[in-house]
CSV table of C-alpha atoms in Angstrom, one decimal:
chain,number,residue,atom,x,y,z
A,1,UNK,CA,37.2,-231.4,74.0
A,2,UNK,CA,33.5,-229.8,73.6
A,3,UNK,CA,30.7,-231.7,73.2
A,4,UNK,CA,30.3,-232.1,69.5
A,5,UNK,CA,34.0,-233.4,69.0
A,6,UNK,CA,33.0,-236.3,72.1
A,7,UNK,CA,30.2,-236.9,70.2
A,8,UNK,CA,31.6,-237.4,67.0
A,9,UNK,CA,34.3,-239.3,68.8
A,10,UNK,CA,32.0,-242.0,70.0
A,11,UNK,CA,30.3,-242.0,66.6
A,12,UNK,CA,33.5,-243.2,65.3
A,13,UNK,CA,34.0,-245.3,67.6
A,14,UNK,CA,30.7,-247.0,66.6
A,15,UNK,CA,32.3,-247.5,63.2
A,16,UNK,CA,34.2,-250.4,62.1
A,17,UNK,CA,35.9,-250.2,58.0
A,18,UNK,CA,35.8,-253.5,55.9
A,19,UNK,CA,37.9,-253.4,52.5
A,20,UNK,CA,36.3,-255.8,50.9
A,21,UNK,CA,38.1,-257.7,48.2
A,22,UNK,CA,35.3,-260.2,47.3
A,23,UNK,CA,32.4,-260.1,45.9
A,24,UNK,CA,33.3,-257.1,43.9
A,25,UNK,CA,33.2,-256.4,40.1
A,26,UNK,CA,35.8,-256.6,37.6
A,27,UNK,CA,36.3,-254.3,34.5
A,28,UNK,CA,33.2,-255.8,32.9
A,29,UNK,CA,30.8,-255.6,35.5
A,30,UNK,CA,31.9,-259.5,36.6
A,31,UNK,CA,31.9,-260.4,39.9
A,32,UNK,CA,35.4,-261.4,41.0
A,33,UNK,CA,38.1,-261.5,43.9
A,34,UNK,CA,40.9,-258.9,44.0
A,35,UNK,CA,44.2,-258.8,44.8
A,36,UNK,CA,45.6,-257.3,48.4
A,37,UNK,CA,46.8,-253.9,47.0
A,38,UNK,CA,50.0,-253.0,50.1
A,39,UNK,CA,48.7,-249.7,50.1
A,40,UNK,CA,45.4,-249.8,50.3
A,41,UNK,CA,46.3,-251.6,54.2
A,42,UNK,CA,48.8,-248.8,54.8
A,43,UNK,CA,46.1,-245.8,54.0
A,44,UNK,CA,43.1,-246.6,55.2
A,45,UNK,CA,44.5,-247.7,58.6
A,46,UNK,CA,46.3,-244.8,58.7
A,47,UNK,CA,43.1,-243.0,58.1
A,48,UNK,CA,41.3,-244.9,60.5
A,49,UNK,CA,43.6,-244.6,63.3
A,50,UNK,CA,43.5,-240.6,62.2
A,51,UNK,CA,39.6,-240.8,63.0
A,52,UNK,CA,39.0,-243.0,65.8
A,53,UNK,CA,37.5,-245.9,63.9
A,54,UNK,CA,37.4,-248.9,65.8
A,55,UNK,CA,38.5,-252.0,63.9
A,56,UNK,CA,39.8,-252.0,59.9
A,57,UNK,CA,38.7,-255.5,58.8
A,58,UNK,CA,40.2,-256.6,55.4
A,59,UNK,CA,38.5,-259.6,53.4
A,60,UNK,CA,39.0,-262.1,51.3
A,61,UNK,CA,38.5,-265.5,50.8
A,62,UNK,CA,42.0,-266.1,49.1
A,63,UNK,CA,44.4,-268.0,51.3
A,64,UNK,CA,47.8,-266.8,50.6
A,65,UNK,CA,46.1,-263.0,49.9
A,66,UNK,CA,44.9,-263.6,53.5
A,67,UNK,CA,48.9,-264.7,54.3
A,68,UNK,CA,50.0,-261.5,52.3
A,69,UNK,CA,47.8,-259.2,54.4
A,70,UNK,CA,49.3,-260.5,57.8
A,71,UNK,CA,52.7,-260.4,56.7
A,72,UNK,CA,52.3,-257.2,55.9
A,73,UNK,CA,50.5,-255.8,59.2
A,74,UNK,CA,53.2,-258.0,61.2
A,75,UNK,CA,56.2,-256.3,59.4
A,76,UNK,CA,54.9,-253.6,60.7
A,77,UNK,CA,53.9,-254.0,64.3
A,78,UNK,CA,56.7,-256.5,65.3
A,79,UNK,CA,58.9,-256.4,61.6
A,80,UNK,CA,61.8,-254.4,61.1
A,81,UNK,CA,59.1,-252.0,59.9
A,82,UNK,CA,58.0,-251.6,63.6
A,83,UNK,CA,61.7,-250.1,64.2
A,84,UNK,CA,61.7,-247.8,61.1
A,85,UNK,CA,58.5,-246.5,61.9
A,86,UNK,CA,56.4,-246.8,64.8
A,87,UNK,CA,53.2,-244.5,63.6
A,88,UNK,CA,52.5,-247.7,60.9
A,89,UNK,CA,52.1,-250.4,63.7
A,90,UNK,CA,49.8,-248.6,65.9
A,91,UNK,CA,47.7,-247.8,63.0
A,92,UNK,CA,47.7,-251.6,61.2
A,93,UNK,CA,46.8,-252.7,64.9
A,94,UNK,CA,43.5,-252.0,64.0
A,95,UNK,CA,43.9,-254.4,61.2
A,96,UNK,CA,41.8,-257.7,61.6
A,97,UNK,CA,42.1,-260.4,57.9
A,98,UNK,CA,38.9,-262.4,57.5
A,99,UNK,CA,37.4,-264.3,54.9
A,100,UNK,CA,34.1,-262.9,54.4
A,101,UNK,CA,32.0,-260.1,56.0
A,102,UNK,CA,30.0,-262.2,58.0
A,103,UNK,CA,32.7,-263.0,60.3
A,104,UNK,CA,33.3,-259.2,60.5
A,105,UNK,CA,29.9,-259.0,61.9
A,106,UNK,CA,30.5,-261.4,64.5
A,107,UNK,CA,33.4,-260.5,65.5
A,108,UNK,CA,31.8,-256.6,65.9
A,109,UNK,CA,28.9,-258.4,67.9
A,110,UNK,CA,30.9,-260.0,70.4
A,111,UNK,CA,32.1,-257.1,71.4
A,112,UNK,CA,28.6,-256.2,72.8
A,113,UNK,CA,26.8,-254.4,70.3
A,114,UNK,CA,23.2,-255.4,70.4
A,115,UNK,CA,23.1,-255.5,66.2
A,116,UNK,CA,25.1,-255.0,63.4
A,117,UNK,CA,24.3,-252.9,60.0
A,118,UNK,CA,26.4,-252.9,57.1
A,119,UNK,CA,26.6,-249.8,55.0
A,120,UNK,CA,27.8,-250.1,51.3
A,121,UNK,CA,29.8,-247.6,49.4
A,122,UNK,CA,29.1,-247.0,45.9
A,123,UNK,CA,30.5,-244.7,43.2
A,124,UNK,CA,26.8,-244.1,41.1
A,125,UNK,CA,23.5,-243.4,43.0
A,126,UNK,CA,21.6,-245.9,44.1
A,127,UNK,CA,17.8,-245.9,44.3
A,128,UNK,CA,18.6,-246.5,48.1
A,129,UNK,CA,21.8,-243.8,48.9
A,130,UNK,CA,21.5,-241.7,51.9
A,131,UNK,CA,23.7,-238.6,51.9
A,132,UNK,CA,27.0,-237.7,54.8
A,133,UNK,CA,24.5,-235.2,56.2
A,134,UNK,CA,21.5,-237.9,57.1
A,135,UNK,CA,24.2,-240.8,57.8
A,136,UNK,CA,25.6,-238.7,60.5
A,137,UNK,CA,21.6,-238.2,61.8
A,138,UNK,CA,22.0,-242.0,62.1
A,139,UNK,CA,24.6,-242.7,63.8
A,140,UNK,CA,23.8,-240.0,66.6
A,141,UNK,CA,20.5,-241.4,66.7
A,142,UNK,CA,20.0,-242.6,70.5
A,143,UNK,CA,18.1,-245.5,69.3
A,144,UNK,CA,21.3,-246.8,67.9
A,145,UNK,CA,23.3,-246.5,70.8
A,146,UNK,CA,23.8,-250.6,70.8
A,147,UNK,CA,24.7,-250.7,66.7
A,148,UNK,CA,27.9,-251.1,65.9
A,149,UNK,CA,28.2,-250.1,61.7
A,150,UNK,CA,30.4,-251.5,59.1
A,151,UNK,CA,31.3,-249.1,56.7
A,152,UNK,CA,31.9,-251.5,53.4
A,153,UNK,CA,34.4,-250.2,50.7
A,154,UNK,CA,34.8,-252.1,47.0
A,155,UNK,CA,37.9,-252.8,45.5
A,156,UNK,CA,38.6,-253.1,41.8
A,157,UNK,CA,35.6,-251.7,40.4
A,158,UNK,CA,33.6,-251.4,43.4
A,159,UNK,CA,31.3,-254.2,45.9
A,160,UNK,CA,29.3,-256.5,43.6
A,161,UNK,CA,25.8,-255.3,42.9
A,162,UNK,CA,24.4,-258.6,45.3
A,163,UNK,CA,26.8,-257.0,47.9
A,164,UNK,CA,24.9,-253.7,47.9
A,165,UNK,CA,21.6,-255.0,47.7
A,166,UNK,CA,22.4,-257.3,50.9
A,167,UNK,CA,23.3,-254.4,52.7
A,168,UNK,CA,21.1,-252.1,55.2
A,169,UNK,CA,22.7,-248.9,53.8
A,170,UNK,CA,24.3,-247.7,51.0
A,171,UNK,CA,26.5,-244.4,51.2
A,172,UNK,CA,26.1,-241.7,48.9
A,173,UNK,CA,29.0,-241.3,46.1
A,174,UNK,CA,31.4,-238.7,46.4
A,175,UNK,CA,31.1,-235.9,44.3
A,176,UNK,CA,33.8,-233.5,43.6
A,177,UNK,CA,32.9,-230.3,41.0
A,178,UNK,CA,32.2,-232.8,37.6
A,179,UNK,CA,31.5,-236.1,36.0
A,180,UNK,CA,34.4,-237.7,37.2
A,181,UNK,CA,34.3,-240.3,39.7
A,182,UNK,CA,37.2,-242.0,39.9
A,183,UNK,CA,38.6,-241.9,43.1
A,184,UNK,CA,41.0,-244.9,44.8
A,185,UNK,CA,39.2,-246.4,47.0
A,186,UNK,CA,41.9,-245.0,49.4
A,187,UNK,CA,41.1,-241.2,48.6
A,188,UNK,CA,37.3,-242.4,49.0
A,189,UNK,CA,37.7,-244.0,52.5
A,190,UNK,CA,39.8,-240.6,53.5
A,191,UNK,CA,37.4,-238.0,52.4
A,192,UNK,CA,34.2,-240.1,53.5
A,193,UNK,CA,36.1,-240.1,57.4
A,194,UNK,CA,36.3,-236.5,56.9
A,195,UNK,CA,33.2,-235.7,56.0
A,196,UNK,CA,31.7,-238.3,59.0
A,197,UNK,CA,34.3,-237.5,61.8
A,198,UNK,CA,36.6,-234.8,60.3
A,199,UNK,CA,37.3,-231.6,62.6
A,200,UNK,CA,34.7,-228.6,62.5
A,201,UNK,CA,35.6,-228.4,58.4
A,202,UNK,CA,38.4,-226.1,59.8
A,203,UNK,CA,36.4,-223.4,60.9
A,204,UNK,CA,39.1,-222.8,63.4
A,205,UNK,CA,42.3,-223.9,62.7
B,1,UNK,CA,24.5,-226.5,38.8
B,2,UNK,CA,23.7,-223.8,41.7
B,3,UNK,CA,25.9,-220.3,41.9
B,4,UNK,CA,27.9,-221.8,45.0
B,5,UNK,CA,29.1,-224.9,42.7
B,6,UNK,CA,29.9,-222.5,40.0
B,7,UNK,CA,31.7,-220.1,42.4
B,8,UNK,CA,33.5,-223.5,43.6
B,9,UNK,CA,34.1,-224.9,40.6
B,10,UNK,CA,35.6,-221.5,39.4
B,11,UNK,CA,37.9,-221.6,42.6
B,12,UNK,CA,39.0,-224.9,41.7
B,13,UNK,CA,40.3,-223.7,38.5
B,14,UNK,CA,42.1,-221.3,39.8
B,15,UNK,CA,44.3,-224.1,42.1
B,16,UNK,CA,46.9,-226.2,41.1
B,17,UNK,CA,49.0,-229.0,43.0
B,18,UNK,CA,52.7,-229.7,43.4
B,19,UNK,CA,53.8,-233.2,44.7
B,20,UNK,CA,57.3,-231.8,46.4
B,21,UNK,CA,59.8,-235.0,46.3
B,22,UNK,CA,62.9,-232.3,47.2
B,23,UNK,CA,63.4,-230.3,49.7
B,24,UNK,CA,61.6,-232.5,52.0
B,25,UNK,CA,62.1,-233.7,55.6
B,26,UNK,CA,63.4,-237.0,55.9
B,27,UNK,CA,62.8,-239.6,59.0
B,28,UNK,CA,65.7,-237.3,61.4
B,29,UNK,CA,64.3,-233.9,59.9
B,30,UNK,CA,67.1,-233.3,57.7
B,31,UNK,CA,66.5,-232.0,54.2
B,32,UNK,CA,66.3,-234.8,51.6
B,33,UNK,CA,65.2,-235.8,47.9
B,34,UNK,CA,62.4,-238.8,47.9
B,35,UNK,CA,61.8,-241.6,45.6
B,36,UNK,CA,58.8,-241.0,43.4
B,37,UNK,CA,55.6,-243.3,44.4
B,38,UNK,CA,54.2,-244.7,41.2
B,39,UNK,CA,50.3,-244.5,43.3
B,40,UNK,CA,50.8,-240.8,44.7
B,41,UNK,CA,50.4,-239.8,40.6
B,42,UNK,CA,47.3,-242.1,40.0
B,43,UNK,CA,45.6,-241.3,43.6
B,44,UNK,CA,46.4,-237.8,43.1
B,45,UNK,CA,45.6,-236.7,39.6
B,46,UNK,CA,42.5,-238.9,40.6
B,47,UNK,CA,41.4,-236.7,43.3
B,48,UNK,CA,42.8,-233.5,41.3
B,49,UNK,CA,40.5,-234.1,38.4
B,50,UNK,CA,37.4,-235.4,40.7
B,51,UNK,CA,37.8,-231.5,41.8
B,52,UNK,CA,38.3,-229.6,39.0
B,53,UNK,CA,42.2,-228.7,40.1
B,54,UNK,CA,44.1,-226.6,37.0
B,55,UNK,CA,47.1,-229.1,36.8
B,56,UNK,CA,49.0,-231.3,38.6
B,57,UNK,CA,53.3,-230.9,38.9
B,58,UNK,CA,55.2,-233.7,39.9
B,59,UNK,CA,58.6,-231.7,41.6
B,60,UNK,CA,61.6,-233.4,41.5
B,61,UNK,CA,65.3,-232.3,40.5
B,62,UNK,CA,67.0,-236.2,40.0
B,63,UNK,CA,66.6,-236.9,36.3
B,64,UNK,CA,66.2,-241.4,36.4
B,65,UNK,CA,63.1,-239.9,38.4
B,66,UNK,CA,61.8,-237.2,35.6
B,67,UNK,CA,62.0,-239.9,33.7
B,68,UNK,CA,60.1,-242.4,35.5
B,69,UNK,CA,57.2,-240.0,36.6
B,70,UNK,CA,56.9,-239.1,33.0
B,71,UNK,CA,57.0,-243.0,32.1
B,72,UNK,CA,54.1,-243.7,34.5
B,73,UNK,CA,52.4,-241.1,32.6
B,74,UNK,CA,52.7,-241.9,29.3
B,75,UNK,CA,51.6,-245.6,29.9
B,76,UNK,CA,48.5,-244.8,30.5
B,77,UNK,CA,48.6,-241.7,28.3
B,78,UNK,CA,49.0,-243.6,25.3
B,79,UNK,CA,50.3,-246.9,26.4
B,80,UNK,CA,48.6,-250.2,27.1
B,81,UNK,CA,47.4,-248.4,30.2
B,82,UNK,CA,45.1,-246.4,28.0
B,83,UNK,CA,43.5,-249.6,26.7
B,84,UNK,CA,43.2,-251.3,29.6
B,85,UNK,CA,41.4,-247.9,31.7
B,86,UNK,CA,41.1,-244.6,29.5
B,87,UNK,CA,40.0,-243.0,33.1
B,88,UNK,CA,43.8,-242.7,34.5
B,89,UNK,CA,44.6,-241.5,31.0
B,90,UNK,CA,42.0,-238.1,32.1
B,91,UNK,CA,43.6,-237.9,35.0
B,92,UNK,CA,47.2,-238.2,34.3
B,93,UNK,CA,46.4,-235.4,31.2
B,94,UNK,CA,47.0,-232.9,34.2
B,95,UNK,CA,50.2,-233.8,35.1
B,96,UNK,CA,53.6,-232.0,34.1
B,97,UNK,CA,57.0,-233.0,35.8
B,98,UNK,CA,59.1,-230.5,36.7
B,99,UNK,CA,62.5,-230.0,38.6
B,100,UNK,CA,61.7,-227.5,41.3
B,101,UNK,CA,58.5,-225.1,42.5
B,102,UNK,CA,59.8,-222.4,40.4
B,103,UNK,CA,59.2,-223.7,36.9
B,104,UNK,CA,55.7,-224.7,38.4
B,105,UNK,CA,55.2,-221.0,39.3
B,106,UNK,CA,56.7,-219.9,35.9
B,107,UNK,CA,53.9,-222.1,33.8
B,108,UNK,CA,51.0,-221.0,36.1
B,109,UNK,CA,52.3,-217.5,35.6
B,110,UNK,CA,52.2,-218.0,31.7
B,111,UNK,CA,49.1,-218.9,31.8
B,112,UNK,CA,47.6,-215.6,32.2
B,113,UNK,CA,47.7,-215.1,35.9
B,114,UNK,CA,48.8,-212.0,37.2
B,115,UNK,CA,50.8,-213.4,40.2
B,116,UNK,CA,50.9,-216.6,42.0
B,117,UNK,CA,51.0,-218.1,45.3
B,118,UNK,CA,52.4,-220.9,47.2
B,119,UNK,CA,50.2,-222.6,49.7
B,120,UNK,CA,52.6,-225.0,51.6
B,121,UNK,CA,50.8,-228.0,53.7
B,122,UNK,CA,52.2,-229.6,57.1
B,123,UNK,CA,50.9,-232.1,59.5
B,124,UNK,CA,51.7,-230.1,62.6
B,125,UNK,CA,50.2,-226.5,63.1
B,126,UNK,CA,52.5,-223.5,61.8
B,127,UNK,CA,52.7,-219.9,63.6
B,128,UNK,CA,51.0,-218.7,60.3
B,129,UNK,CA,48.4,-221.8,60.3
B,130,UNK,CA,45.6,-220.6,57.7
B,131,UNK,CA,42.3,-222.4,58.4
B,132,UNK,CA,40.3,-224.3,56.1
B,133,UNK,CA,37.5,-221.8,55.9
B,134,UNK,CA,39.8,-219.2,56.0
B,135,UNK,CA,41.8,-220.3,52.9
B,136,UNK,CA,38.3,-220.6,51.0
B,137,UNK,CA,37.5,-216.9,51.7
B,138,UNK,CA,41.2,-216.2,50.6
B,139,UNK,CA,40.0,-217.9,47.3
B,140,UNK,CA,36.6,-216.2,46.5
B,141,UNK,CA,38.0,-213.1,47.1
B,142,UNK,CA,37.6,-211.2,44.6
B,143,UNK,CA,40.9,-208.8,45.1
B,144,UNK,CA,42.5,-212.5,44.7
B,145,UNK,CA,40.9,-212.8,41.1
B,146,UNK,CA,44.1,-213.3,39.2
B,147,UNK,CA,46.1,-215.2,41.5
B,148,UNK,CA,46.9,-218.6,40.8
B,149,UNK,CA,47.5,-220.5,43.7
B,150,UNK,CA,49.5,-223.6,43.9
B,151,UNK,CA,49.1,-226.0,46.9
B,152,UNK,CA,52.2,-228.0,47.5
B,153,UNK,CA,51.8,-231.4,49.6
B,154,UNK,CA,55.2,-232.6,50.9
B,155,UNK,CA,56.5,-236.2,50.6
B,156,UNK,CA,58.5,-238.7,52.8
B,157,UNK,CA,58.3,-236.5,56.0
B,158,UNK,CA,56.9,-233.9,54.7
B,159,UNK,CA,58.0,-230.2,53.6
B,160,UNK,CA,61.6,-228.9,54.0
B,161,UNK,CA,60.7,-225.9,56.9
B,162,UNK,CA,62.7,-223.5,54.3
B,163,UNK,CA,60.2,-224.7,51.7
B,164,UNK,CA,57.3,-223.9,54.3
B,165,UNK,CA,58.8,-220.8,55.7
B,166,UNK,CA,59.0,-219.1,52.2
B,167,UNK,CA,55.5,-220.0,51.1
B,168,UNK,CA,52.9,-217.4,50.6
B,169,UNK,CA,50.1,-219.6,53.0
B,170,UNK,CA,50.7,-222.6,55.2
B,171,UNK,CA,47.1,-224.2,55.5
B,172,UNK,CA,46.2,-225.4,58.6
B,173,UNK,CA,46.8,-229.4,59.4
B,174,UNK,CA,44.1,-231.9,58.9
B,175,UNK,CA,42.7,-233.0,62.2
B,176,UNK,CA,40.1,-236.6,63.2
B,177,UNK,CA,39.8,-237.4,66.5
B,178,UNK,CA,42.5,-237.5,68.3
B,179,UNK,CA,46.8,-236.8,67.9
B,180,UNK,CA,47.6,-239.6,65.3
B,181,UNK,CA,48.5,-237.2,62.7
B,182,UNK,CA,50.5,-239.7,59.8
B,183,UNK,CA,47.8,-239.4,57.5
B,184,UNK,CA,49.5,-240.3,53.6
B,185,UNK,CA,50.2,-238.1,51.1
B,186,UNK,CA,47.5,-239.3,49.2
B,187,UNK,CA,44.8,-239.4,51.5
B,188,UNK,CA,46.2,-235.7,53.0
B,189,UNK,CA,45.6,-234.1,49.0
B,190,UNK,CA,42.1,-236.1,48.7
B,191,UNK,CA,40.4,-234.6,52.0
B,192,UNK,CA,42.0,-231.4,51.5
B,193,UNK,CA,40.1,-230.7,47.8
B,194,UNK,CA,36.9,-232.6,49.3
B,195,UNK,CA,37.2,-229.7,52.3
B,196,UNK,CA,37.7,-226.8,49.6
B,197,UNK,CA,36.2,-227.9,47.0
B,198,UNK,CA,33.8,-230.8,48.1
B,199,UNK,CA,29.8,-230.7,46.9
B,200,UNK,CA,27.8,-229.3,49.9
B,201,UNK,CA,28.8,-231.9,52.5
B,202,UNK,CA,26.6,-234.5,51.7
B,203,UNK,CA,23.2,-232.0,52.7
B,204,UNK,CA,21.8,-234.1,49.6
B,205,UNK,CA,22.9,-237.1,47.9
């Protein structure tokens, strides 16, 4: 391993993912709570556990959503699922439910890092974005050896505008070659761990 | 928009996307025909138009399955799916169902380009493994003008090796951080256009 792939390594490792299923907005702009989407667990696990993320926290408030996440994860890691296919488990290991971000936060704190900052994702600009390029600057920056980040991604029609404001980051949108931006929110958290952690952008093979 | 987002947006045009559901590898490597995934159409055709991909085939040979890819379409083609989000609509415009690679090749081939070629995909590395940055410079070449080139993602586990084997490219697999390597279909097709056809890796917002 050379020195940039250990460093982006530890970056990642830095790096927790919440799927955040409330606050976000509904079709008209409406702050609501979404529904646990099965795949949305499966992918971005998968994708985490692909990049060296360190936790995959999925929220919401809902009690039996919250009972339909861990049903899920558990088929997997100890279910009949956990027989038929192995790969799943180790990836929803990384899986934590929780009710709101905040215990997230905590639960990234107690594992000794000296502060926690949230970055929000957004599909439009936002007077505050800062680009792949400079969010990598950050999290090699020594000074924030001891901060553990929480990469925040929106389900239905994205985190709720209070969310965003709350948070000490927001992430740049994706853009692909036109005006057309939407992308699942699984395809999103994919391509923005490739663009943070991905290999040298296959300069090699 | 700059000459390098021209010159990658012209690229883009130039590519199209199969969804292989037959051959494929099932869970003991033998050669199989998969289920269609109601999500792999919406996350895909979302990431296809995002980049500016040509079209979108769907490749299967059972009929009940034609038929339900081409439902899944048309409900949010002209259903109450159109209604309800007229973006999936945009993106599902791309898609054609089709019962094997060939007819793929044959429509690409009408459509004014002089020959075509198969780009097959795979999770582990191939003896004919073409990069990432290599495949790029394969694409702005201009000898290569009139070459359509259709990228075929495998599902369940992946391409049938005959598939692979007789497939003009094999592009490299996607590596993180480490050897977890069960990245989904979906997420596979959305980092691979962000790595060919992405804007310039986040340098700005």
């Amino acid at each position: 391993m050379n020195s940039e792939a250990h460093t982006s390594a530890h970056m990642a490792a830095r790096l927790s993912l919440a799927l955040v299923h409330y606050p976000v907005k509904g079709r008209q702009g409406e702050t609501m709570a979404s529904a646990i989407t099965n795949l949305d667990l499966h992918d971005i696990a998968r994708a985490a556990k692909t990049y060296g993320v360190n936790r995959f926290y999925v929220v919401t408030p809902l009690e039996d959503q919250k009972a339909l996440a861990g049903k899920i994860v558990s088929h997997w890691q100890n279910g009949a699922g956990s027989v038929y296919n192995p790969h799943r488990g180790r990836a929803l290991d990384l899986v934590s439910v929780f009710s709101d971000i905040g215990e997230a936060v905590s639960e990234i704190a107690a594992r000794g890092h000296a502060s926690v900052k949230i970055v929000a994702t957004s599909a439009v600009p936002h007077r505050r974005s800062t680009g792949f390029s400079e969010f990598k600057k950050i999290l090699e920056n020594p000074g924030n050896e001891g901060v553990g980040f929480l990469l925040a991604l929106g389900t239905a029609w994205g985190l709720a505008d209070e969310f965003i404001e709350a948070a000490d980051y927001v992430l740049a949108p994706i853009y692909g070659q036109n005006d057309y931006n939407h992308l699942s929110v699984r395809s999103a958290a994919a391509i923005m761990l490739d663009r943070l952690f991905g290999d040298a952008r296959g300069a090699t093979i």
